[in-house]
XYZ file of C-alpha atoms in Angstrom:
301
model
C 3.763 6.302 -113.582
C 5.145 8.566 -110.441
C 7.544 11.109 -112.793
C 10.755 11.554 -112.215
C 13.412 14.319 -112.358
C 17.449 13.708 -112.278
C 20.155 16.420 -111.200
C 22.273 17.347 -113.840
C 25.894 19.342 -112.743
C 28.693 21.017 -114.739
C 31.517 20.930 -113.135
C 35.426 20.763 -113.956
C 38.773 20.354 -111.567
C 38.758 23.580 -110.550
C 35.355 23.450 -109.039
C 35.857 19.601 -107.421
C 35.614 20.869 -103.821
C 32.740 22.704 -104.072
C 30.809 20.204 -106.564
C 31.862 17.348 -103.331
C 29.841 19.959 -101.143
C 26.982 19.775 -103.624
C 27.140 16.217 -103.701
C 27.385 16.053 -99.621
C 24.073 18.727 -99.648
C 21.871 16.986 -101.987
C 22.354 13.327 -100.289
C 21.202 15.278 -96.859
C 18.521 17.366 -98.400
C 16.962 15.486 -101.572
C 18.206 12.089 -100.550
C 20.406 9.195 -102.230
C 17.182 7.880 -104.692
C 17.795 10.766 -106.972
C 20.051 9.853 -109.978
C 23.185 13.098 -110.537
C 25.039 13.591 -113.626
C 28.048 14.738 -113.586
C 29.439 16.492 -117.029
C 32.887 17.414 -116.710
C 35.504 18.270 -119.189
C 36.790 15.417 -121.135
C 40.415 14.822 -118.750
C 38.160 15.909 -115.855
C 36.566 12.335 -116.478
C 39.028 10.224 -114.409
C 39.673 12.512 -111.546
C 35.824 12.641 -110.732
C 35.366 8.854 -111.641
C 37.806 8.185 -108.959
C 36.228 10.567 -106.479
C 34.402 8.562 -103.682
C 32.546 11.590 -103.318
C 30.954 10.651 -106.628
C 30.373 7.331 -106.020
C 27.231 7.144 -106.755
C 27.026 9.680 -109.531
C 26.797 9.116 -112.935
C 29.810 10.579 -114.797
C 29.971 12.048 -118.239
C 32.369 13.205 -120.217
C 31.627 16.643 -122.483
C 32.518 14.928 -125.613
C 29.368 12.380 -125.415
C 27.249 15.329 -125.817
C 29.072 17.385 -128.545
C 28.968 16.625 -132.135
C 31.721 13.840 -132.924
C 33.794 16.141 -135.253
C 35.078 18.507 -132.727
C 38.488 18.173 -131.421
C 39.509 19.825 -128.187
C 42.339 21.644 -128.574
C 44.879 20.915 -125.815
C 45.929 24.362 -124.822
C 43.961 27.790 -124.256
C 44.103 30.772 -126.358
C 43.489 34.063 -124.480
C 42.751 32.149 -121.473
C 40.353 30.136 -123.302
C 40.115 26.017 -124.060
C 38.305 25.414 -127.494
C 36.655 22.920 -129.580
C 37.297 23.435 -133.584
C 36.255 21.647 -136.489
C 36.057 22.211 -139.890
C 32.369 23.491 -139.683
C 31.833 25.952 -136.878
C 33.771 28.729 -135.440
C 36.000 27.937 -132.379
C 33.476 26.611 -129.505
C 34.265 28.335 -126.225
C 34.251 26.071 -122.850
C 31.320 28.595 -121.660
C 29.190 27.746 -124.856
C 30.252 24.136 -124.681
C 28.730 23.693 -121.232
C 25.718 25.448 -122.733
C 25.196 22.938 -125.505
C 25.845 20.073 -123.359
C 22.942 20.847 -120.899
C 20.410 21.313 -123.594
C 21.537 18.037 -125.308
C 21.471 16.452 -122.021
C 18.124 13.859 -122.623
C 19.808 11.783 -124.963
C 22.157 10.480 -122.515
C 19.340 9.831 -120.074
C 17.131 6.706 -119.213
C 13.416 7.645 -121.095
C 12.082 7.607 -118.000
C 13.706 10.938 -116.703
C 10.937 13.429 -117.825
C 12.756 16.596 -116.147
C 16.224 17.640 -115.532
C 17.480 20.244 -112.222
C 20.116 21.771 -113.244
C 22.671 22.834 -110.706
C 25.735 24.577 -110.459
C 28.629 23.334 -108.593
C 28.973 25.878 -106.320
C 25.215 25.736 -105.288
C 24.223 23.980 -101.939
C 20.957 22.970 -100.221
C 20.225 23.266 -97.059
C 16.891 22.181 -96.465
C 14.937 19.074 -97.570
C 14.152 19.392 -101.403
C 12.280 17.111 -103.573
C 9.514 16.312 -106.285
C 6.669 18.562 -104.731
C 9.311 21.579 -104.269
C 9.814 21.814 -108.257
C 6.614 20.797 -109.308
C 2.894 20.496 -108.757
C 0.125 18.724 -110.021
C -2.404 19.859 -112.213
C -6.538 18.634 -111.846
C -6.340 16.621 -114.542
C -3.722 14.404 -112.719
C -0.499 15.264 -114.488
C 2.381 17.219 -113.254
C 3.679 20.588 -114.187
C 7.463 22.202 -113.346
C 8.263 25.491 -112.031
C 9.748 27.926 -114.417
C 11.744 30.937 -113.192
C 10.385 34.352 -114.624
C 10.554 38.059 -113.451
C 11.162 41.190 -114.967
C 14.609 42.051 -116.459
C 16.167 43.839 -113.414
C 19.987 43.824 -114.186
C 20.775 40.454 -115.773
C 24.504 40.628 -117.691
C 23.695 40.473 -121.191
C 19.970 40.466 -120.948
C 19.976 42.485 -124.371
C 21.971 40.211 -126.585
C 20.460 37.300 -124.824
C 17.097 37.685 -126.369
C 18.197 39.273 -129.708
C 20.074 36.057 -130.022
C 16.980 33.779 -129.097
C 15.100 36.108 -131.608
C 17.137 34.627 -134.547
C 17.186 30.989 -133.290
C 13.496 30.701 -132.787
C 10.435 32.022 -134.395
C 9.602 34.287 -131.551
C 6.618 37.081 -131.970
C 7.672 40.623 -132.464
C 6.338 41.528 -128.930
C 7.696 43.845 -125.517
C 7.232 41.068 -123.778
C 10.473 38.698 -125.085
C 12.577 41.065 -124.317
C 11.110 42.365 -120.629
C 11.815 39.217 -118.548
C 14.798 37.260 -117.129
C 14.780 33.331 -117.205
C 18.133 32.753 -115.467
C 18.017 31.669 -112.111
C 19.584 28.281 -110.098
C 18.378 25.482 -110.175
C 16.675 25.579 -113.756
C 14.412 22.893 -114.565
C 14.301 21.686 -118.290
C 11.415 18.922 -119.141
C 12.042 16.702 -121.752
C 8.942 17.105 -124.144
C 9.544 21.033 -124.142
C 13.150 20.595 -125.196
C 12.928 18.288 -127.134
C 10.834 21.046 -129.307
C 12.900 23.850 -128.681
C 16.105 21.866 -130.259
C 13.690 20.941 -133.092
C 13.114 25.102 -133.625
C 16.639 25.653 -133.568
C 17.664 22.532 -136.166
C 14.930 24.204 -138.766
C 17.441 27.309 -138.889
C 20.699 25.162 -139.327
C 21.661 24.556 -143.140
C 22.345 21.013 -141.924
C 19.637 20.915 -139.926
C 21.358 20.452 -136.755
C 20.849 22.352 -133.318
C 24.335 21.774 -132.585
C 25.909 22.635 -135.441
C 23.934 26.191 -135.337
C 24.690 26.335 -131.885
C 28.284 25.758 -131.878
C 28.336 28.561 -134.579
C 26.598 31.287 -132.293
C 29.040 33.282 -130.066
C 26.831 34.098 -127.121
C 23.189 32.669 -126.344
C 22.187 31.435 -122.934
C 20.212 28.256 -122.598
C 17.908 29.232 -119.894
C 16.355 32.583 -122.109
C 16.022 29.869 -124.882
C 13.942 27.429 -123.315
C 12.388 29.719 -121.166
C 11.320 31.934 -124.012
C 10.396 28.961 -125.744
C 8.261 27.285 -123.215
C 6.625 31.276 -122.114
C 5.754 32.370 -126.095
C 5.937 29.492 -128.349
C 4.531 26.588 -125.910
C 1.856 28.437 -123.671
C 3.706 27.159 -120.975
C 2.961 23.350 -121.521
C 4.429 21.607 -118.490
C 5.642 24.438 -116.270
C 4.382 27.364 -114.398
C 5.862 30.582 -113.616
C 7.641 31.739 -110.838
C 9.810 34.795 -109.338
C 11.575 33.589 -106.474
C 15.466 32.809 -106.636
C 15.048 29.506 -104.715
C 19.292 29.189 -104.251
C 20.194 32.989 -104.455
C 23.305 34.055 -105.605
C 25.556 34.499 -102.434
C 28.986 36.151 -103.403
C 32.003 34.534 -101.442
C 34.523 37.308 -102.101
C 32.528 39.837 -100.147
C 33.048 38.073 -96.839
C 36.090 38.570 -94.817
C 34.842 36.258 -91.849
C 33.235 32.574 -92.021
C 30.923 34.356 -89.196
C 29.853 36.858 -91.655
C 28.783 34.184 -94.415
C 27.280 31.718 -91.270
C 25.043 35.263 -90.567
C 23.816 35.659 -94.140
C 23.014 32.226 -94.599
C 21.068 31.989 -91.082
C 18.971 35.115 -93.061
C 18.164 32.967 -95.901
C 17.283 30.153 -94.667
C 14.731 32.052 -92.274
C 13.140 33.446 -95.682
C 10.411 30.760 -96.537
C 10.715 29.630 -100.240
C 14.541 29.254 -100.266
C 16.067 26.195 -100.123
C 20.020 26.635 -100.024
C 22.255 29.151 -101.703
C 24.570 29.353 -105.022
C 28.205 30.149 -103.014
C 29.751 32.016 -105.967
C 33.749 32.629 -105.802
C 33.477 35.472 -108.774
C 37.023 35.941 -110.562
C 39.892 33.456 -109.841
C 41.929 36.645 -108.803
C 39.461 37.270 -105.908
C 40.044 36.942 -102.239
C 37.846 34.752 -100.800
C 37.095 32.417 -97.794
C 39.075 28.994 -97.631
C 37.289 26.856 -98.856
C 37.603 24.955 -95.724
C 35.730 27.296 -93.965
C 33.236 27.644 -96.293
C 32.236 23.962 -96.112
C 32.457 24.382 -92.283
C 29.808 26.691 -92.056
C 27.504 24.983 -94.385
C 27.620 21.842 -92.944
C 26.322 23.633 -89.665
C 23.181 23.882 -91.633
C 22.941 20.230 -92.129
């Protein structure tokens, strides 16, 4: 059987323009035949359902992948929404989007053996498919590409792998702390999480990756599978590399839509790069209209 991969997309109100560009980029660039999931925050769920820009998405609300006794709390605290229950300590939005993306298979069709993540504010912009993300092995089966380089200046690096340290039985080695796993898209295949969650559920008391999960303050998903797949697996299903395939391209540093239209001509004349993650940085930024933005991508198209 021919495997199969699905995008998966967080996304939320704020972010509905520039997830409609995503949408718009993969239809051009990957084509219509591969299923998106859209997981947006619980009252998120109607205003994407009635987006005809998501027509043909699959849309998800957050609380089908969290654990059925949190409640969402209808206000923020220190600029902050929250889930709270009984059992864990208040679940940041950041951390909720986490979870959700690692619990993301059982809300899937079996026959989706790998996941693409891909943030909203990421764009393609040139054709991107099957044999981009994956190749096959001699014996006939397929492995997935794996982002890994060494730790430059990731935010957090540090705490990221001390925190992986005590959720999975990692070897006391230079090497788990000496590369970086985070990089757009991320590809997650099913039989490889499926064993990291089980790792994590041994620690819980209740033995539940969630619950331990939603009780950890800070952890990143991609240093947990990717440490997971690199040290505990010996890479079943993936391969390694180092090149940031959508590279982060900060919005607030242009002034012009010329200026952005220049930098993206650059990347998109560097072989191995297939689009670019348009980030806005902080709310309080100046940045390019959207408008503009979008106008200069779809140039590209």
């Amino acid at each position: 059987m021919k495997p199969t991969f699905a995008f998966v997309t967080q996304s939320y109100r704020k972010d509905i323009r520039e997830c409609e560009l995503l949408c718009e980029s993969i239809d051009r660039f990957a084509g219509p035949d591969v299923p998106h999931y859209i997981i947006v925050n619980d009252d998120d769920y109607e205003l994407f359902r009635s987006n005809a820009a998501f027509a043909r998405r699959h849309i998800h609300r957050k609380k089908e992948l969290m654990p059925r006794y949190m409640m969402r709390l209808p206000f923020t605290m220190l600029g902050h929404r929250y889930r709270v229950s009984p059992f864990t300590i208040p679940v940041r939005e950041w951390i909720e989007q986490q979870i959700c993306k690692l619990g993301i298979f059982s809300i899937l069709p079996s026959e989706v053996e790998a996941v693409v993540n891909i943030d909203s504010e990421c764009v393609l912009l040139r054709p991107f498919g099957l044999d981009d993300i994956s190749r096959v092995r001699p014996d006939g089966s397929r492995e997935w590409m794996l982002y890994k380089r060494i730790y430059e200046d990731e935010p957090s690096h540090d705490q990221y792998c001390r925190v992986a340290r005590s959720l999975l039985p990692l070897p006391a080695s230079p090497d788990t702390d000496a590369y970086c796993y985070m990089a757009h898209p991320a590809v997650f295949v099913r039989e490889n999480l499926d064993a990291l969650l089980e790792m994590i559920a041994s620690r819980s008391i209740f033995g539940s990756w969630k619950h331990k999960l939603c009780n950890t303050y800070r952890f990143s998903e991609y240093y947990l599978y990717g440490l997971c797949t690199d040290h505990l697996l010996g890479w079943r299903n993936h391969y390694p590399y180092d090149t940031r395939i959508l590279p982060a391209t900060h919005i607030s540093r242009f002034s012009t839509s010329g200026e952005l239209r220049d930098t993206l001509q650059t990347l998109m004349s560097t072989p191995g790069i297939y689009g670019a993650w348009l980030q806005k940085g902080k709310r309080t930024e100046q940045t390019l209209p959207h408008g503009e933005v979008a106008a200069v991508v779809r140039e590209f198209f």
